[in-house]
Amino acid sequence: MSDPDLVQVLIELGVAVMEQHPEGTFTAVGRMPPWLARLLPGWAGDSPLVIQEHVPFLESFLPDALDFWTGKGEGRLRSGLCAEVDESGGEYHYEVSALCVGDRRLLLFELRKDFEETREILQKARQNLLDYELLERTQRALERSQLELRKAKDAAEAATQAKSAFLAHMSHEIRTPMNAILGLTGLLLNSPLETRQREFLEIVRNSGETLLTILNDILDFSKIESGKLELEQAPFDIRRCIEDALDLFAVRAAEKQLDLSYSCVPAVPFQVVGDVTRLRQIIVNLVGNALKFTSAGEISVSTGVQRREDAAWELHIAVHDTGIGIPPDRRDRLFRSFSQVDASTTRKYGGTGLGLAICKNLAEMMGGRMWVESEPGKGSTFQFTIVAGAADSAVPDYLTSSQPELAGKRIWIVGSTATNRRILEEQLESWGVTTRATDSLAEARDWKAAGQTCDATILDLPSQTLDWQALPKPWVELTQGGRLDAPEARAGVRARVSKPIKPAGLHAAMMSLFGGQEVQEPTKTAALSSQGAPALQRVRILLADDSTINQKVGLWILESLGYRADVAGNGLEVLEALRRQPYDVVLMDVQMPEMDGWEASRRIRADLPSERQPRIIAMTANVLEDDRQRCLDAGMNDFVSKPVRPEELAAALKRCPGSAPASPTAAGESGQPEKQLEGFDPAVVAALRGMGKPGQPDVFSELLLIFRNMLPGQLAQIRQAVADNQPEALEHLSHKLRGSSANLGAKSIASVCGRLEALGKEKKLDGATRILEELEAAIRLCSE
Ligand code: ADP
């Protein structure tokens, strides 16, 4: 395009074009647009014009334009926005550019927007700029505070981590010596001791147990605080969980003559999904407190349930006691950590004031809440809810309402507490049984005298009650559960149900009466069975621990359980021992010098052929969940915490596959052949042998081991009572030994003890030394 063409196009586009002359003036090229003509009044357009005089704004632009033209610059030089008002007040906004077209120096005027619009745009831009600046400043401040927050959070997290690590470490450090204290005290208590020595040792053991509970509480609390406590999600049997918790208190409740009862509405599902250990922990804590703060009356645990919309269950558990109660103004502080109703509580009852705070937190973590209702002097009801997922499972017999063997039967309930009678009525009636209950023996006898009949009588009467024989047979007796030395059974009782009454136990007793099944209620004896495991004596065990004391304690505990073991002092020695000979089980301490237990386990799993792989049981004072996981990750199979409790170790050893005497040979190897059991009643022995589950060591063998272990200690105590001329002690000790011997069928010991007990009662110890010799002979006979 030629130069005149270009200028023409510009003019067509509404651009005003002026040409600069050498003397500095301008003339218009072509037509001037009216807006520009109004800004240049008095200029006709064809005469030369001095721009600066008319458009002062361009004063600073023109020298630049001159440079541009003389430099023959390419393109175009822009002035930026100009704003002018004409004589009649019209506002214009335009832009001026310098342009070189060949040798011509052109000045172009282009109209942009009108003034108002421009001002708005400018204001908006300025505002945006301000906003932007503000935004930027805010952003910078935010970033700064975020950084500070992150730093503070990191510091807080590091502090919590340090606290947790410190607590875990401290707990480890304390548990290691506690292991020795508790383990050795337990073993000493099983040996012959003088009465005072025994008393002192029992205090040592109880104090040790208390210290350990406090330690566990503090550790739990710190885990909850630091959010490290994780809940398990696995199916479990709710009734079993509550029953297990109550079993722990059966003996203590009996000693305090408190009635412990438990009820569970039939709607409570058999199994739900949740954390059984933590639920049991809450119940144990509440029942433990109830026992601690109640001196007379009863403690009852009841369970209810509600189905929620999301198909989960809301369980409601209440622990009621008739104890000292809590004043209304003190209730709010109950669930706070480290707080007790009043400071004197600690002196009188002990405790840290952490238990309820932990329980409340646990209930809340399980989707529920915890609260208390209480009346001072009358008692308290601690209650909580949890939400648990539904679990699909087959329902056991005793939970179904269809019971053809029991439906239509009539049962009388005589004696016991109102709560127990109510529990029995509800449970029996849910099976279609008709019940009649009274606390008065006389009333029941009146029923009989009036010619009324029933199919069985459940009785729970004080042992000195004599005239209960008049009640209709067969009899089912309620017993205080969990005692080997319970008062002698009443002759003629067909079945027993131990308190707290459990649906499964009651069902078993009923079926033994009406279902033609010889079912025995599982009793505490079965629970004790975990302590002994003679059937496992042949298990080859390697015990790894760097502490000589821990090695000794471990060996002694194993020995008391009927095992032998070899010892290794660190991971390297474990590997060496395993190379030399195969072991079935390695009990592995984790923190050992030279090579720790984790590394040793990893090596074992990597290096040994499959047929020589032992089962590895971690034995450690580290009790956090992480530690457990770390052990499993390293290839270990199981976990026993320190201080090692014999029951826990026995249970872990029992879990070893193939260790149970499944075959007759295995049972024969370990069990005592019956013909050697001089001094035992074969009928009792046979009954106890029949109680074991298939594939499990028989209950009798296990009890026999425990019994034999405690005989020397008990004999020594009796001997001491005679030597010190203490008839009461002699009566008490002989009574105790008579009870446990009778339970096990050791009739010769029981009978000699009966005579010693009578001497004690009559306060005549003259012939005691001679009878003592008979006792020694009987014990020798039963120990062979
Ligand atoms: P502690 O370990 O001290 O028992 P808890 O947190 O379990 O700690 O209980 C805190 C306090 O609450 C107890 O010291 C006691 O004063 C009161 N308390 C708890 N349970 C009961 C109860 N069943 N009856 C009366 N007071 C109770």
Short mmCIF file of C-alpha atoms in Angstrom, two decimals, residues 239-434:
data_model
loop_
_atom_site.label_atom_id
_atom_site.label_comp_id
_atom_site.label_asym_id
_atom_site.label_seq_id
_atom_site.Cartn_x
_atom_site.Cartn_y
_atom_site.Cartn_z
CA ARG A 239 -22.75 -61.35 76.71
CA ARG A 240 -19.42 -63.11 76.86
CA CYS A 241 -17.64 -59.75 77.14
CA ILE A 242 -19.76 -58.72 80.15
CA GLU A 243 -19.55 -62.17 81.73
CA ASP A 244 -15.76 -62.23 81.41
CA ALA A 245 -15.60 -58.84 83.10
CA LEU A 246 -17.89 -59.96 85.93
CA ASP A 247 -16.00 -63.20 86.43
CA LEU A 248 -13.03 -61.14 87.56
CA PHE A 249 -15.07 -59.84 90.49
CA ALA A 250 -16.98 -62.98 91.55
CA VAL A 251 -14.55 -63.82 94.34
CA ARG A 252 -14.18 -60.26 95.63
CA ALA A 253 -17.97 -59.79 95.63
CA ALA A 254 -18.37 -63.03 97.60
CA GLU A 255 -15.74 -61.92 100.10
CA LYS A 256 -17.61 -58.64 100.67
CA GLN A 257 -20.91 -60.56 100.70
CA LEU A 258 -22.23 -58.43 97.88
CA ASP A 259 -24.58 -59.86 95.35
CA LEU A 260 -23.34 -59.47 91.80
CA SER A 261 -25.95 -59.92 89.12
CA TYR A 262 -26.30 -59.34 85.42
CA SER A 263 -29.15 -59.17 82.97
CA CYS A 264 -29.30 -58.75 79.25
CA VAL A 265 -32.57 -58.23 77.39
CA PRO A 266 -33.19 -60.87 74.71
CA ALA A 267 -33.13 -58.20 71.97
CA VAL A 268 -29.40 -57.66 72.53
CA PRO A 269 -27.80 -59.29 69.48
CA PHE A 270 -25.50 -62.26 69.94
CA GLN A 271 -22.60 -60.61 68.17
CA VAL A 272 -21.73 -57.05 67.11
CA VAL A 273 -18.67 -55.49 65.55
CA GLY A 274 -16.50 -53.33 67.78
CA ASP A 275 -13.62 -53.27 70.23
CA VAL A 276 -14.26 -55.98 72.80
CA THR A 277 -11.15 -55.20 74.88
CA ARG A 278 -12.03 -51.55 75.36
CA LEU A 279 -15.68 -52.35 76.13
CA ARG A 280 -14.54 -54.86 78.74
CA GLN A 281 -12.18 -52.23 80.14
CA ILE A 282 -15.10 -49.82 80.72
CA ILE A 283 -17.22 -52.49 82.40
CA VAL A 284 -14.32 -53.68 84.56
CA ASN A 285 -13.67 -50.12 85.68
CA LEU A 286 -17.30 -49.37 86.55
CA VAL A 287 -17.88 -52.69 88.32
CA GLY A 288 -14.54 -52.31 90.13
CA ASN A 289 -15.60 -48.85 91.37
CA ALA A 290 -19.03 -50.15 92.37
CA LEU A 291 -17.38 -52.89 94.41
CA LYS A 292 -14.90 -50.45 95.92
CA PHE A 293 -17.58 -48.00 97.06
CA THR A 294 -20.23 -50.50 98.24
CA SER A 295 -20.10 -52.28 101.55
CA ALA A 296 -23.52 -53.94 101.63
CA GLY A 297 -26.24 -54.82 99.19
CA GLU A 298 -25.82 -55.58 95.53
CA ILE A 299 -24.22 -54.63 92.27
CA SER A 300 -26.08 -55.28 89.06
CA VAL A 301 -25.15 -54.83 85.44
CA SER A 302 -27.94 -54.55 82.90
CA THR A 303 -27.78 -54.30 79.15
CA GLY A 304 -30.34 -52.94 76.74
CA VAL A 305 -30.25 -52.19 73.07
CA GLN A 306 -31.78 -50.04 70.35
CA ARG A 307 -31.57 -50.56 66.62
CA ARG A 308 -30.45 -47.44 64.80
CA GLU A 309 -31.45 -46.21 61.37
CA ASP A 310 -28.02 -46.96 59.94
CA ALA A 311 -28.46 -50.67 60.84
CA ALA A 312 -25.99 -50.41 63.71
CA TRP A 313 -26.89 -51.12 67.34
CA GLU A 314 -26.86 -48.71 70.23
CA LEU A 315 -26.03 -50.67 73.36
CA HIS A 316 -26.92 -49.26 76.73
CA ILE A 317 -25.09 -50.68 79.73
CA ALA A 318 -25.84 -49.65 83.32
CA VAL A 319 -23.86 -50.59 86.43
CA HIS A 320 -25.94 -50.11 89.54
CA ASP A 321 -24.67 -50.29 93.12
CA THR A 322 -26.06 -49.76 96.61
CA GLY A 323 -22.93 -47.99 97.81
CA ILE A 324 -21.99 -44.62 99.27
CA GLY A 325 -23.41 -42.58 96.37
CA ILE A 326 -22.16 -39.24 95.10
CA PRO A 327 -23.43 -35.80 96.23
CA PRO A 328 -25.06 -33.81 93.36
CA ASP A 329 -22.55 -30.95 93.57
CA ARG A 330 -19.64 -33.33 93.06
CA ARG A 331 -20.97 -35.19 90.05
CA ASP A 332 -19.68 -32.83 87.40
CA ARG A 333 -16.08 -33.39 88.38
CA LEU A 334 -16.33 -37.19 88.27
CA PHE A 335 -15.40 -37.57 84.64
CA ARG A 336 -12.51 -35.13 84.78
CA SER A 337 -9.05 -36.59 84.79
CA PHE A 338 -7.25 -36.93 88.10
CA SER A 339 -10.33 -35.97 90.09
CA GLN A 340 -12.08 -37.74 92.87
CA VAL A 341 -15.21 -36.87 94.80
CA ASP A 342 -13.12 -35.69 97.72
CA ALA A 343 -9.48 -35.87 98.53
CA SER A 344 -10.05 -38.24 101.43
CA THR A 345 -11.34 -40.82 98.93
CA THR A 346 -7.77 -41.43 97.81
CA ARG A 347 -6.67 -42.10 101.33
CA LYS A 348 -9.54 -44.44 102.08
CA TYR A 349 -10.09 -46.23 98.78
CA GLY A 350 -6.99 -45.50 96.69
CA GLY A 351 -7.12 -44.77 92.96
CA THR A 352 -5.85 -42.07 90.61
CA GLY A 353 -9.11 -40.50 89.51
CA LEU A 354 -8.30 -41.36 85.90
CA GLY A 355 -10.56 -44.38 85.42
CA LEU A 356 -13.83 -42.58 84.73
CA ALA A 357 -12.18 -39.99 82.48
CA ILE A 358 -10.75 -42.82 80.38
CA CYS A 359 -14.08 -44.70 80.33
CA LYS A 360 -16.00 -41.62 79.24
CA ASN A 361 -13.51 -40.95 76.46
CA LEU A 362 -13.67 -44.57 75.33
CA ALA A 363 -17.49 -44.52 75.27
CA GLU A 364 -17.41 -41.33 73.23
CA MET A 365 -14.84 -42.79 70.84
CA MET A 366 -17.26 -45.69 70.38
CA GLY A 367 -20.02 -43.26 69.37
CA GLY A 368 -21.77 -43.10 72.74
CA ARG A 369 -21.76 -41.16 76.01
CA MET A 370 -21.49 -41.76 79.75
CA TRP A 371 -23.41 -40.33 82.68
CA VAL A 372 -24.32 -41.09 86.27
CA GLU A 373 -27.40 -41.02 88.47
CA SER A 374 -26.78 -41.22 92.17
CA GLU A 375 -28.22 -40.62 95.60
CA PRO A 376 -25.82 -40.16 98.51
CA GLY A 377 -26.09 -43.04 100.94
CA LYS A 378 -28.26 -45.08 98.58
CA GLY A 379 -26.09 -45.87 95.61
CA SER A 380 -25.13 -44.92 92.08
CA THR A 381 -25.93 -46.03 88.55
CA PHE A 382 -23.17 -45.38 86.06
CA GLN A 383 -24.44 -45.77 82.51
CA PHE A 384 -23.02 -45.55 79.07
CA THR A 385 -23.93 -46.20 75.48
CA ILE A 386 -21.84 -47.29 72.54
CA VAL A 387 -22.66 -47.75 68.89
CA ALA A 388 -21.60 -51.06 67.37
CA GLY A 389 -21.99 -52.40 63.87
CA ALA A 390 -24.23 -55.39 63.26
CA ALA A 391 -22.49 -58.76 62.77
CA ASP A 392 -23.98 -61.71 60.95
CA SER A 393 -23.69 -64.82 63.04
CA ALA A 394 -25.57 -67.94 63.93
CA VAL A 395 -27.33 -67.57 67.27
CA PRO A 396 -26.50 -70.15 69.96
CA ASP A 397 -29.22 -72.39 71.36
CA TYR A 398 -29.75 -70.62 74.62
CA LEU A 399 -30.65 -67.35 72.90
CA THR A 400 -33.54 -68.75 70.89
CA SER A 401 -37.00 -68.61 72.38
CA SER A 402 -37.99 -71.98 70.95
CA GLN A 403 -37.02 -74.49 73.66
CA PRO A 404 -39.16 -77.62 73.24
CA GLU A 405 -37.49 -79.38 76.20
CA LEU A 406 -38.21 -76.49 78.55
CA ALA A 407 -41.52 -75.07 77.29
CA GLY A 408 -44.36 -75.65 79.72
CA LYS A 409 -42.15 -76.60 82.67
CA ARG A 410 -42.95 -75.06 86.07
CA ILE A 411 -40.07 -73.87 88.19
CA TRP A 412 -40.02 -72.39 91.68
CA ILE A 413 -37.35 -69.90 92.63
CA VAL A 414 -36.68 -69.71 96.35
CA GLY A 415 -34.35 -67.29 98.13
CA SER A 416 -31.67 -65.06 96.59
CA THR A 417 -32.07 -61.33 95.91
CA ALA A 418 -34.99 -59.60 94.21
CA THR A 419 -32.72 -58.80 91.27
CA ASN A 420 -31.64 -62.42 90.83
CA ARG A 421 -35.23 -63.64 91.10
CA ARG A 422 -36.28 -61.15 88.45
CA ILE A 423 -33.39 -62.19 86.17
CA LEU A 424 -34.28 -65.87 86.59
CA GLU A 425 -37.98 -65.22 85.93
CA GLU A 426 -37.30 -63.17 82.80
CA GLN A 427 -34.79 -65.61 81.39
CA LEU A 428 -36.79 -68.76 82.14
CA GLU A 429 -40.02 -67.26 80.87
CA SER A 430 -38.33 -66.31 77.61
CA TRP A 431 -37.85 -70.08 77.14
CA GLY A 432 -41.52 -70.79 77.82
CA VAL A 433 -41.06 -71.86 81.46
CA THR A 434 -43.66 -70.85 84.07
#
